[in-house]
Amino acid sequence: MNKTLDRCDLLITGGQVIDGTGCPAITADVALQGDRIIAVGDLTVEKADAVIDAQGKVITPGFIDVHTHDDRLLLSNSEVTPKLSQGVTTVVVGNCGVSLSPWVSDQAPPPPLDLVISDKNNSAQFSTFHAYSAELTRRPPAINAVPLIGHSTLRCGAMDRLDRPASQAEIKQMRTLLRESLAAGAAGFSTGLFYPPNKAAPAAEVEALARELPAFQGVYATHMRNEGDQLFESLDETFDTARRAGCPVVVSHHKCQSKAVWGRSAESLARIEAAAAEQTVGFDVYPYVAGSTVLLEELIEPSRRIIVSWSTAVPEAGGRDLADIAAEWDCSLAQAMMRLQPGGGIYFCMEEDDVERILAHPMGMIGSDGIPHDTHPHPRLWGTFPRVLGHYSRDRQLFPLEEAVRKMTGLSAQTFGLAGRGVVQAGAFGDLVVFDSSRIADSATFEQPTRAAAGIDCVIVNGAIAWQAGAGTGSRTGRLLKNPRTT
Ligand code: ZN
Ligand code: CU
């Protein structure tokens, strides 16, 4: 049915609208006014200030990257180019137990906190979440942010040593900081129980902190204690902790990470489904068989290949295979790793069948887990979303395009309680992507990891065009999306 409007700020005409809910695409126009979508359908508009012709293109909600480490990137590169260029309009930051704020330690941040918190640049340190939030408001980035507070960040502030459980007094101190952050708008809490700064925290310590979440409708996201031979025990611990704390939980970057569990994703997904029947559970996944983090000796054994992503000791090692470096130095992989520290690595530790099964599961949300400050980053930083749409949906036909879009928009917004986001509907915020579904592709590779995606025509954030014709427009309309109970 045709609808007539007097005017609008921006009109996108004749595209295939995929609305983010999983519904089939429809041919429609989309009208925007201010920061909102005001109409979707067969539209006649008397006067539109700007028009985008989307004939032959797809119009979808802006992508929501539910797993990122972009806390500092939002300030250091306010265009947030690796994300904006692939159609991402919202990032969840502060994952894996690591958040930029509240950082109240005067020590150098231990790995993996050094991936996000820089100790050289004090202007990029924030002792309260409120200070971080104020800075993002003062210097808004091009895209929206949903901030989590990291357990390792809290531990560094409250504890003199990280290799033990926190005392009752330390737990109390961390809870206070977490509560203040949630009251100031943080969306949830994350752990990285796999990593040394967080590892010694027993489930009871995590639970005590996560108990602060329900009052703010906060979400708990976890990089679990183990994604290899203890995968199933870790899933049990995760669901137990969240159930006791009474909060929703997101299993971060679900994977089967070592030989002991390769091929067992059908079982792990069944375990997740069983938990989801009892409590609120979600998970995210990135579309690659390699992971990436700091250099960690325990990741040598499960990996078929390791690429160095950065090294302070040997900067020119970035982008090279650890095996080649070790051969050159005539030493073991572990010794080479030691000499490269501090640094990061890309670990080929998963099987393609597991990655595809996890990606295709209806509960799976897309999260890049990109590490933005590495000199030779994992290509997931620039390529995750187009890779799911192009390689996995169009070329491999793992799922229809509508389902691929739902996994990166509607489902994600629902999981993180982002009202008015993740859908193309009248009344929703004007976060949109226009792309060519026949051309969309990830251009970033393990060899050349910082190339912008192909096929993205236009990215709109809160009603303003932020990316067009392969370049940023200079628009900075991103917002901090606070939890609904922010005081
Ligand atoms: Zn992680
Ligand atoms: Cu992560």
CSV table of C-alpha atoms and ligand atoms in Angstrom, one decimal:
chain,number,residue,atom,x,y,z
A,1,MET,CA,0.0,0.0,0.0
A,2,ASN,CA,1.3,3.4,-1.0
A,3,LYS,CA,1.9,6.0,1.8
A,4,THR,CA,2.4,9.7,1.3
A,5,LEU,CA,4.7,11.8,3.5
A,6,ASP,CA,5.1,15.6,3.3
A,7,ARG,CA,8.8,15.5,3.9
A,8,CYS,CA,11.7,13.7,5.4
A,9,ASP,CA,15.4,14.3,6.0
A,10,LEU,CA,16.6,11.2,4.2
A,11,LEU,CA,14.8,8.8,1.8
A,12,ILE,CA,16.3,5.4,0.8
A,13,THR,CA,14.4,4.1,-2.3
A,14,GLY,CA,13.6,0.8,-3.8
A,15,GLY,CA,15.9,-1.5,-1.8
A,16,GLN,CA,15.3,-5.0,-0.6
A,17,VAL,CA,14.6,-4.4,3.1
A,18,ILE,CA,15.8,-7.2,5.5
A,19,ASP,CA,14.4,-6.0,8.8
A,20,GLY,CA,16.5,-7.9,11.3
A,21,THR,CA,13.8,-10.1,12.7
A,22,GLY,CA,14.5,-13.0,10.3
A,23,CYS,CA,11.4,-12.2,8.1
A,24,PRO,CA,11.9,-12.5,4.3
A,25,ALA,CA,13.1,-9.5,2.4
A,26,ILE,CA,10.6,-7.1,1.0
A,27,THR,CA,11.0,-4.3,-1.6
A,28,ALA,CA,10.5,-1.0,0.1
A,29,ASP,CA,11.5,2.6,0.7
A,30,VAL,CA,12.8,3.8,4.1
A,31,ALA,CA,12.2,7.4,5.3
A,32,LEU,CA,14.3,9.0,8.1
A,33,GLN,CA,13.6,12.1,10.1
A,34,GLY,CA,16.1,13.2,12.7
A,35,ASP,CA,17.6,10.1,14.4
A,36,ARG,CA,14.7,7.9,13.6
A,37,ILE,CA,13.1,5.8,10.9
A,38,ILE,CA,9.7,7.3,10.3
A,39,ALA,CA,8.3,5.0,7.6
A,40,VAL,CA,9.0,1.8,5.8
A,41,GLY,CA,7.0,0.7,2.7
A,42,ASP,CA,5.9,2.0,-0.7
A,43,LEU,CA,6.4,5.7,0.0
A,44,THR,CA,5.7,8.9,-1.9
A,45,VAL,CA,7.5,11.8,-0.3
A,46,GLU,CA,6.8,15.4,-1.4
A,47,LYS,CA,10.2,16.7,-0.3
A,48,ALA,CA,13.2,14.6,0.8
A,49,ASP,CA,16.3,16.6,1.7
A,50,ALA,CA,18.5,13.7,0.6
A,51,VAL,CA,17.8,10.6,-1.4
A,52,ILE,CA,19.8,7.3,-1.7
A,53,ASP,CA,18.9,5.0,-4.5
A,54,ALA,CA,19.0,1.5,-3.2
A,55,GLN,CA,17.8,-0.3,-6.4
A,56,GLY,CA,19.3,-3.7,-6.5
A,57,LYS,CA,20.7,-3.3,-3.0
A,58,VAL,CA,19.8,-4.6,0.4
A,59,ILE,CA,18.8,-2.3,3.3
A,60,THR,CA,19.4,-3.8,6.8
A,61,PRO,CA,19.7,-2.6,10.4
A,62,GLY,CA,23.2,-1.5,11.2
A,63,PHE,CA,25.3,-4.4,12.4
A,64,ILE,CA,25.8,-4.9,16.2
A,65,ASP,CA,29.3,-6.2,17.0
A,66,VAL,CA,28.5,-7.9,20.4
A,67,HIS,CA,32.1,-8.8,21.2
A,68,THR,CA,34.8,-6.2,20.9
A,69,HIS,CA,37.8,-4.7,22.5
A,70,ASP,CA,37.2,-1.2,21.0
A,71,ASP,CA,37.0,0.7,24.4
A,72,ARG,CA,40.0,2.9,23.5
A,73,LEU,CA,39.6,2.8,19.7
A,74,LEU,CA,36.3,4.7,20.1
A,75,LEU,CA,38.5,7.6,21.3
A,76,SER,CA,41.7,7.1,19.4
A,77,ASN,CA,40.0,6.6,16.0
A,78,SER,CA,36.7,8.2,16.4
A,79,GLU,CA,35.7,7.1,12.9
A,80,VAL,CA,36.2,3.5,14.3
A,81,THR,CA,37.2,2.7,10.7
A,82,PRO,CA,37.6,-1.1,11.0
A,83,LYS,CA,34.0,-1.4,12.2
A,84,LEU,CA,32.2,1.4,10.4
A,85,SER,CA,33.6,0.3,7.1
A,86,GLN,CA,32.0,-3.1,7.4
A,87,GLY,CA,28.6,-1.8,8.4
A,88,VAL,CA,28.8,-2.0,12.2
A,89,THR,CA,26.9,0.8,13.9
A,90,THR,CA,27.1,-0.4,17.5
A,91,VAL,CA,29.9,-2.2,19.4
A,92,VAL,CA,29.7,-3.9,22.8
A,93,VAL,CA,33.1,-3.1,24.5
A,94,GLY,CA,34.8,-4.3,27.7
A,95,ASN,CA,34.7,-8.0,26.9
A,96,CYS,CA,36.8,-10.9,28.2
A,97,GLY,CA,37.2,-9.3,31.6
A,98,VAL,CA,39.0,-6.3,30.2
A,99,SER,CA,37.5,-2.8,30.2
A,100,LEU,CA,39.2,0.5,29.9
A,101,SER,CA,37.4,1.8,33.0
A,102,PRO,CA,37.3,1.9,36.0
A,103,TRP,CA,41.1,1.7,36.0
A,104,VAL,CA,42.3,2.7,39.5
A,105,SER,CA,45.7,0.8,39.5
A,106,ASP,CA,49.0,2.7,39.3
A,107,GLN,CA,50.7,-0.5,37.9
A,108,ALA,CA,51.3,-1.2,34.2
A,109,PRO,CA,48.4,-3.2,33.0
A,110,PRO,CA,49.3,-6.9,32.8
A,111,PRO,CA,48.4,-9.0,29.7
A,112,PRO,CA,45.8,-9.2,28.3
A,113,LEU,CA,44.7,-5.8,29.8
A,114,ASP,CA,47.6,-4.3,27.8
A,115,LEU,CA,45.5,-5.0,24.6
A,116,VAL,CA,43.1,-2.2,25.7
A,117,ILE,CA,44.6,-0.2,28.5
A,118,SER,CA,47.8,1.7,27.4
A,119,ASP,CA,50.2,2.5,30.2
A,120,LYS,CA,52.1,5.1,28.1
A,121,ASN,CA,49.2,7.4,27.5
A,122,ASN,CA,47.7,8.5,30.8
A,123,SER,CA,45.1,10.7,29.0
A,124,ALA,CA,43.5,7.5,27.8
A,125,GLN,CA,43.1,6.1,31.4
A,126,PHE,CA,39.9,6.5,33.3
A,127,SER,CA,39.6,5.9,37.0
A,128,THR,CA,35.8,5.8,36.9
A,129,PHE,CA,33.3,4.6,34.3
A,130,HIS,CA,31.6,8.0,34.6
A,131,ALA,CA,34.8,9.7,33.4
A,132,TYR,CA,35.0,7.3,30.4
A,133,SER,CA,31.4,7.9,29.6
A,134,ALA,CA,31.8,11.7,29.9
A,135,GLU,CA,34.7,11.6,27.4
A,136,LEU,CA,32.7,9.6,24.9
A,137,THR,CA,29.9,12.1,25.2
A,138,ARG,CA,32.3,15.0,24.8
A,139,ARG,CA,34.1,13.5,21.8
A,140,PRO,CA,31.4,11.2,20.2
A,141,PRO,CA,32.6,8.5,17.9
A,142,ALA,CA,31.0,7.6,14.6
A,143,ILE,CA,29.2,4.5,16.0
A,144,ASN,CA,27.3,3.6,19.2
A,145,ALA,CA,28.9,1.8,22.2
A,146,VAL,CA,27.5,-0.6,24.8
A,147,PRO,CA,30.0,-0.8,27.6
A,148,LEU,CA,30.7,-3.8,29.9
A,149,ILE,CA,32.9,-3.6,33.0
A,150,GLY,CA,35.7,-6.2,33.1
A,151,HIS,CA,36.5,-8.4,36.2
A,152,SER,CA,40.2,-8.3,35.5
A,153,THR,CA,40.1,-4.5,35.4
A,154,LEU,CA,38.3,-4.5,38.8
A,155,ARG,CA,40.7,-7.0,40.2
A,156,CYS,CA,43.8,-4.9,39.3
A,157,GLY,CA,42.3,-2.0,41.2
A,158,ALA,CA,41.2,-3.9,44.3
A,159,MET,CA,44.0,-6.5,44.8
A,160,ASP,CA,47.7,-6.4,45.5
A,161,ARG,CA,48.1,-9.9,44.0
A,162,LEU,CA,46.0,-11.5,41.3
A,163,ASP,CA,47.0,-15.1,41.8
A,164,ARG,CA,44.6,-15.7,44.6
A,165,PRO,CA,40.8,-15.4,45.2
A,166,ALA,CA,39.7,-12.0,46.3
A,167,SER,CA,39.0,-11.5,50.1
A,168,GLN,CA,35.5,-10.4,51.3
A,169,ALA,CA,36.8,-6.8,51.7
A,170,GLU,CA,38.2,-6.9,48.1
A,171,ILE,CA,34.9,-8.3,46.7
A,172,LYS,CA,33.1,-5.5,48.5
A,173,GLN,CA,35.3,-2.9,46.9
A,174,MET,CA,34.9,-4.4,43.4
A,175,ARG,CA,31.1,-4.6,43.9
A,176,THR,CA,31.0,-0.9,44.8
A,177,LEU,CA,32.9,0.0,41.7
A,178,LEU,CA,30.8,-2.2,39.5
A,179,ARG,CA,27.6,-0.8,41.1
A,180,GLU,CA,28.7,2.7,40.5
A,181,SER,CA,29.5,1.9,36.9
A,182,LEU,CA,26.2,0.3,36.3
A,183,ALA,CA,24.4,3.2,37.9
A,184,ALA,CA,26.3,5.5,35.5
A,185,GLY,CA,25.1,3.4,32.5
A,186,ALA,CA,27.4,0.4,32.0
A,187,ALA,CA,25.4,-2.4,30.4
A,188,GLY,CA,26.9,-5.4,32.2
A,189,PHE,CA,29.9,-7.3,33.5
A,190,SER,CA,32.5,-9.5,31.8
A,191,THR,CA,35.0,-12.1,32.9
A,192,GLY,CA,38.1,-13.6,31.2
A,193,LEU,CA,38.6,-16.6,33.5
A,194,PHE,CA,41.0,-18.1,31.1
A,195,TYR,CA,43.6,-15.4,31.7
A,196,PRO,CA,46.1,-15.1,34.5
A,197,PRO,CA,44.6,-11.9,36.1
A,198,ASN,CA,41.2,-13.5,36.3
A,199,LYS,CA,42.0,-17.2,36.6
A,200,ALA,CA,42.3,-17.4,40.4
A,201,ALA,CA,38.8,-16.0,40.9
A,202,PRO,CA,36.6,-18.9,41.9
A,203,ALA,CA,33.0,-19.1,40.7
A,204,ALA,CA,31.8,-17.7,44.0
A,205,GLU,CA,33.8,-14.5,43.5
A,206,VAL,CA,32.3,-14.1,40.0
A,207,GLU,CA,28.8,-14.8,41.4
A,208,ALA,CA,29.2,-12.2,44.1
A,209,LEU,CA,30.0,-9.5,41.5
A,210,ALA,CA,27.3,-10.7,39.0
A,211,ARG,CA,24.7,-10.2,41.8
A,212,GLU,CA,24.9,-6.5,41.1
A,213,LEU,CA,23.5,-7.0,37.6
A,214,PRO,CA,19.8,-7.8,38.0
A,215,ALA,CA,19.0,-4.4,39.5
A,216,PHE,CA,20.3,-2.8,36.3
A,217,GLN,CA,19.1,-5.4,33.9
A,218,GLY,CA,22.8,-6.0,33.2
A,219,VAL,CA,24.2,-8.8,31.1
A,220,TYR,CA,27.1,-11.1,32.1
A,221,ALA,CA,29.4,-12.1,29.3
A,222,THR,CA,32.2,-14.6,29.8
A,223,HIS,CA,35.4,-15.8,28.2
A,224,MET,CA,35.2,-19.0,30.0
A,225,ARG,CA,37.8,-20.7,32.1
A,226,ASN,CA,38.5,-23.3,29.4
A,227,GLU,CA,37.4,-23.8,25.8
A,228,GLY,CA,39.5,-26.9,25.3
A,229,ASP,CA,39.5,-30.1,27.2
A,230,GLN,CA,37.5,-28.6,30.1
A,231,LEU,CA,34.9,-27.0,27.7
A,232,PHE,CA,31.9,-28.8,29.2
A,233,GLU,CA,32.9,-28.2,32.9
A,234,SER,CA,33.3,-24.5,31.9
A,235,LEU,CA,29.9,-24.3,30.4
A,236,ASP,CA,28.4,-25.9,33.5
A,237,GLU,CA,30.2,-23.3,35.7
A,238,THR,CA,29.0,-20.5,33.5
A,239,PHE,CA,25.4,-21.5,33.7
A,240,ASP,CA,25.6,-22.2,37.4
A,241,THR,CA,27.1,-18.8,38.2
A,242,ALA,CA,24.6,-16.9,36.1
A,243,ARG,CA,21.6,-18.8,37.6
A,244,ARG,CA,22.8,-18.2,41.2
A,245,ALA,CA,23.4,-14.5,40.4
A,246,GLY,CA,20.0,-14.2,38.6
A,247,CYS,CA,21.3,-12.6,35.5
A,248,PRO,CA,21.4,-13.4,31.7
A,249,VAL,CA,24.6,-14.8,30.4
A,250,VAL,CA,26.4,-14.7,27.1
A,251,VAL,CA,29.1,-17.3,26.3
A,252,SER,CA,31.8,-15.3,24.5
A,253,HIS,CA,33.3,-16.5,21.2
A,254,HIS,CA,32.0,-20.1,21.6
A,255,LYS,CA,34.5,-22.5,20.1
A,256,CYS,CA,36.0,-26.0,20.4
A,257,GLN,CA,39.6,-25.1,21.0
A,258,SER,CA,41.7,-28.2,21.2
A,259,LYS,CA,42.1,-31.7,19.9
A,260,ALA,CA,40.2,-33.1,22.9
A,261,VAL,CA,37.0,-31.3,21.8
A,262,TRP,CA,37.4,-30.9,18.1
A,263,GLY,CA,34.2,-32.2,16.5
A,264,ARG,CA,32.2,-31.9,19.6
A,265,SER,CA,30.3,-28.7,18.8
A,266,ALA,CA,27.0,-30.6,18.4
A,267,GLU,CA,27.4,-31.6,22.1
A,268,SER,CA,28.4,-28.2,23.3
A,269,LEU,CA,25.5,-26.6,21.5
A,270,ALA,CA,23.1,-29.1,22.9
A,271,ARG,CA,24.4,-28.2,26.4
A,272,ILE,CA,23.8,-24.5,25.7
A,273,GLU,CA,20.3,-25.3,24.4
A,274,ALA,CA,19.5,-27.3,27.5
A,275,ALA,CA,20.6,-24.4,29.7
A,276,ALA,CA,18.6,-21.9,27.6
A,277,ALA,CA,15.5,-23.9,28.4
A,278,GLU,CA,16.0,-23.0,32.1
A,279,GLN,CA,17.6,-19.5,32.1
A,280,THR,CA,18.5,-16.6,29.8
A,281,VAL,CA,21.5,-17.7,27.7
A,282,GLY,CA,23.2,-16.4,24.5
A,283,PHE,CA,26.5,-16.9,22.8
A,284,ASP,CA,28.6,-15.1,20.2
A,285,VAL,CA,30.9,-16.5,17.5
A,286,TYR,CA,33.4,-15.2,14.9
A,287,PRO,CA,33.7,-16.7,11.4
A,288,TYR,CA,37.3,-18.0,11.4
A,289,VAL,CA,39.2,-21.1,12.5
A,290,ALA,CA,41.8,-19.0,14.2
A,291,GLY,CA,41.6,-17.1,17.4
A,292,SER,CA,43.8,-14.3,18.7
A,293,THR,CA,45.0,-12.9,22.0
A,294,VAL,CA,48.3,-12.1,23.8
A,295,LEU,CA,51.2,-14.5,23.5
A,296,LEU,CA,50.4,-17.4,25.8
A,297,GLU,CA,52.5,-20.6,26.0
A,298,GLU,CA,49.5,-22.8,26.8
A,299,LEU,CA,48.1,-21.9,23.3
A,300,ILE,CA,51.1,-23.5,21.5
A,301,GLU,CA,49.9,-27.0,22.0
A,302,PRO,CA,46.4,-26.7,20.6
A,303,SER,CA,47.5,-24.7,17.6
A,304,ARG,CA,48.4,-25.9,14.1
A,305,ARG,CA,49.9,-22.6,13.2
A,306,ILE,CA,50.6,-19.3,15.0
A,307,ILE,CA,51.1,-15.9,13.5
A,308,VAL,CA,52.7,-13.1,15.6
A,309,SER,CA,50.2,-10.1,15.7
A,310,TRP,CA,52.6,-7.8,17.6
A,311,SER,CA,55.7,-7.8,19.7
A,312,THR,CA,57.3,-5.1,21.7
A,313,ALA,CA,60.6,-6.8,21.9
A,314,VAL,CA,60.8,-7.6,18.1
A,315,PRO,CA,58.4,-5.3,16.3
A,316,GLU,CA,59.3,-6.6,12.9
A,317,ALA,CA,58.0,-10.1,13.9
A,318,GLY,CA,54.4,-8.8,13.5
A,319,GLY,CA,52.8,-10.8,10.7
A,320,ARG,CA,55.4,-13.6,10.7
A,321,ASP,CA,54.8,-17.2,11.6
A,322,LEU,CA,56.1,-18.2,15.0
A,323,ALA,CA,57.5,-21.4,13.5
A,324,ASP,CA,59.6,-19.5,11.0
A,325,ILE,CA,61.0,-17.2,13.7
A,326,ALA,CA,61.8,-20.2,15.9
A,327,ALA,CA,63.6,-21.9,13.0
A,328,GLU,CA,65.6,-18.8,12.3
A,329,TRP,CA,66.5,-18.5,16.0
A,330,ASP,CA,67.1,-22.2,16.3
A,331,CYS,CA,64.9,-22.5,19.4
A,332,SER,CA,61.6,-24.0,20.4
A,333,LEU,CA,58.3,-22.2,19.8
A,334,ALA,CA,58.0,-21.6,23.6
A,335,GLN,CA,61.5,-20.0,23.7
A,336,ALA,CA,60.7,-17.9,20.6
A,337,MET,CA,57.5,-16.7,22.3
A,338,MET,CA,59.3,-15.8,25.4
A,339,ARG,CA,61.8,-13.6,23.5
A,340,LEU,CA,58.9,-11.9,21.7
A,341,GLN,CA,57.1,-10.9,24.9
A,342,PRO,CA,55.1,-8.8,25.4
A,343,GLY,CA,53.1,-9.5,22.3
A,344,GLY,CA,50.2,-11.1,20.6
A,345,GLY,CA,49.4,-14.1,18.4
A,346,ILE,CA,46.9,-15.5,16.0
A,347,TYR,CA,46.2,-19.2,16.8
A,348,PHE,CA,44.8,-21.7,14.3
A,349,CYS,CA,43.2,-23.9,16.9
A,350,MET,CA,39.7,-24.7,15.6
A,351,GLU,CA,38.1,-27.0,13.0
A,352,GLU,CA,36.0,-25.6,10.1
A,353,ASP,CA,33.1,-28.0,10.8
A,354,ASP,CA,32.8,-26.8,14.4
A,355,VAL,CA,33.0,-23.1,13.3
A,356,GLU,CA,30.2,-23.7,10.7
A,357,ARG,CA,28.0,-25.6,13.1
A,358,ILE,CA,28.3,-22.9,15.8
A,359,LEU,CA,27.8,-20.1,13.3
A,360,ALA,CA,24.7,-21.8,11.9
A,361,HIS,CA,23.0,-22.3,15.3
A,362,PRO,CA,20.0,-20.1,15.7
A,363,MET,CA,21.2,-18.8,19.0
A,364,GLY,CA,24.6,-17.7,17.6
A,365,MET,CA,25.2,-13.9,17.5
A,366,ILE,CA,28.1,-12.5,15.5
A,367,GLY,CA,30.9,-10.9,17.4
A,368,SER,CA,34.2,-10.0,15.9
A,369,ASP,CA,36.5,-10.2,18.9
A,370,GLY,CA,38.7,-7.9,16.8
A,371,ILE,CA,41.8,-6.6,18.6
A,372,PRO,CA,42.2,-3.0,17.3
A,373,HIS,CA,45.7,-2.0,18.5
A,374,ASP,CA,47.7,-4.9,17.1
A,375,THR,CA,50.3,-4.1,14.4
A,376,HIS,CA,49.2,-7.1,12.4
A,377,PRO,CA,45.7,-7.9,13.6
A,378,HIS,CA,43.6,-11.0,13.0
A,379,PRO,CA,41.5,-10.2,9.9
A,380,ARG,CA,38.3,-10.6,12.0
A,381,LEU,CA,38.8,-6.9,13.0
A,382,TRP,CA,38.0,-5.7,9.5
A,383,GLY,CA,36.2,-8.7,8.0
A,384,THR,CA,33.8,-10.4,10.3
A,385,PHE,CA,30.4,-9.2,9.2
A,386,PRO,CA,31.0,-9.2,5.4
A,387,ARG,CA,32.5,-12.7,5.8
A,388,VAL,CA,29.4,-14.0,7.4
A,389,LEU,CA,27.2,-12.3,4.7
A,390,GLY,CA,29.3,-13.1,1.7
A,391,HIS,CA,31.4,-16.2,2.3
A,392,TYR,CA,29.1,-18.1,4.7
A,393,SER,CA,25.6,-17.0,3.7
A,394,ARG,CA,25.9,-16.3,-0.1
A,395,ASP,CA,28.8,-18.6,-1.1
A,396,ARG,CA,28.6,-21.5,1.3
A,397,GLN,CA,24.8,-21.2,1.8
A,398,LEU,CA,25.1,-22.0,5.5
A,399,PHE,CA,21.9,-19.9,6.1
A,400,PRO,CA,19.7,-17.5,4.2
A,401,LEU,CA,20.7,-13.8,4.1
A,402,GLU,CA,17.8,-12.9,6.4
A,403,GLU,CA,19.1,-15.3,9.0
A,404,ALA,CA,22.6,-13.9,8.7
A,405,VAL,CA,21.3,-10.4,9.3
A,406,ARG,CA,19.2,-11.5,12.3
A,407,LYS,CA,22.3,-12.9,13.9
A,408,MET,CA,24.0,-9.5,13.7
A,409,THR,CA,21.1,-7.2,14.4
A,410,GLY,CA,17.7,-8.2,15.9
A,411,LEU,CA,19.0,-11.1,18.1
A,412,SER,CA,21.9,-9.0,19.3
A,413,ALA,CA,19.7,-6.0,20.2
A,414,GLN,CA,17.3,-8.2,22.1
A,415,THR,CA,20.1,-10.0,24.0
A,416,PHE,CA,21.6,-6.7,25.2
A,417,GLY,CA,18.3,-4.9,25.7
A,418,LEU,CA,18.9,-2.2,23.1
A,419,ALA,CA,15.5,-0.8,22.6
A,420,GLY,CA,14.8,0.6,19.1
A,421,ARG,CA,17.9,-0.9,17.6
A,422,GLY,CA,18.6,-4.0,15.4
A,423,VAL,CA,15.4,-3.6,13.4
A,424,VAL,CA,14.2,-1.6,10.3
A,425,GLN,CA,10.8,-0.4,11.5
A,426,ALA,CA,9.0,2.9,11.8
A,427,GLY,CA,10.0,4.4,15.2
A,428,ALA,CA,13.3,2.6,15.4
A,429,PHE,CA,16.6,4.5,15.5
A,430,GLY,CA,18.1,5.2,12.0
A,431,ASP,CA,21.0,2.8,12.2
A,432,LEU,CA,21.1,1.2,8.7
A,433,VAL,CA,23.4,-0.4,6.1
A,434,VAL,CA,22.9,-0.4,2.4
A,435,PHE,CA,25.0,-3.1,0.6
A,436,ASP,CA,25.2,-5.1,-2.5
A,437,SER,CA,24.5,-8.7,-1.6
A,438,SER,CA,26.1,-10.1,-4.8
A,439,ARG,CA,29.4,-8.2,-4.0
A,440,ILE,CA,29.7,-8.1,-0.3
A,441,ALA,CA,32.9,-9.7,0.8
A,442,ASP,CA,35.6,-9.6,3.5
A,443,SER,CA,38.8,-8.3,1.9
A,444,ALA,CA,40.9,-8.6,5.0
A,445,THR,CA,43.1,-11.8,5.0
A,446,PHE,CA,45.7,-13.2,7.4
A,447,GLU,CA,48.4,-11.8,5.1
A,448,GLN,CA,46.7,-8.4,4.6
A,449,PRO,CA,44.4,-7.9,7.6
A,450,THR,CA,43.5,-4.2,7.4
A,451,ARG,CA,41.6,-4.0,4.2
A,452,ALA,CA,38.1,-2.6,4.2
A,453,ALA,CA,35.2,-4.8,3.1
A,454,ALA,CA,33.8,-4.8,-0.5
A,455,GLY,CA,30.2,-4.2,-1.3
A,456,ILE,CA,29.2,-1.8,1.5
A,457,ASP,CA,27.5,1.3,-0.1
A,458,CYS,CA,26.4,3.3,2.8
A,459,VAL,CA,26.2,3.2,6.6
A,460,ILE,CA,23.8,5.4,8.6
A,461,VAL,CA,24.1,6.0,12.3
A,462,ASN,CA,21.3,7.7,14.3
A,463,GLY,CA,20.0,9.1,11.0
A,464,ALA,CA,23.2,10.5,9.7
A,465,ILE,CA,25.3,9.1,6.8
A,466,ALA,CA,28.6,8.1,8.4
A,467,TRP,CA,30.2,6.0,5.5
A,468,GLN,CA,29.6,6.3,1.8
A,469,ALA,CA,31.4,5.4,-1.4
A,470,GLY,CA,34.2,3.7,0.5
A,471,ALA,CA,35.0,6.5,2.9
A,472,GLY,CA,33.9,8.0,6.2
A,473,THR,CA,31.9,11.2,5.9
A,474,GLY,CA,33.2,12.8,9.1
A,475,SER,CA,29.9,12.3,10.8
A,476,ARG,CA,30.1,11.5,14.6
A,477,THR,CA,26.7,10.6,15.7
A,478,GLY,CA,27.5,7.6,17.8
A,479,ARG,CA,26.0,7.4,21.3
A,480,LEU,CA,26.7,5.6,24.5
A,481,LEU,CA,23.8,3.2,24.9
A,482,LYS,CA,23.2,3.1,28.7
A,483,ASN,CA,21.3,0.4,30.6
A,484,PRO,CA,17.6,1.2,31.1
A,485,ARG,CA,18.1,1.6,34.9
A,486,THR,CA,20.8,4.2,34.7
A,487,THR,CA,20.3,6.7,37.5
B,1,ZN,ZN,38.0,-13.6,24.9
B,2,CU,CU,37.5,-11.0,23.4
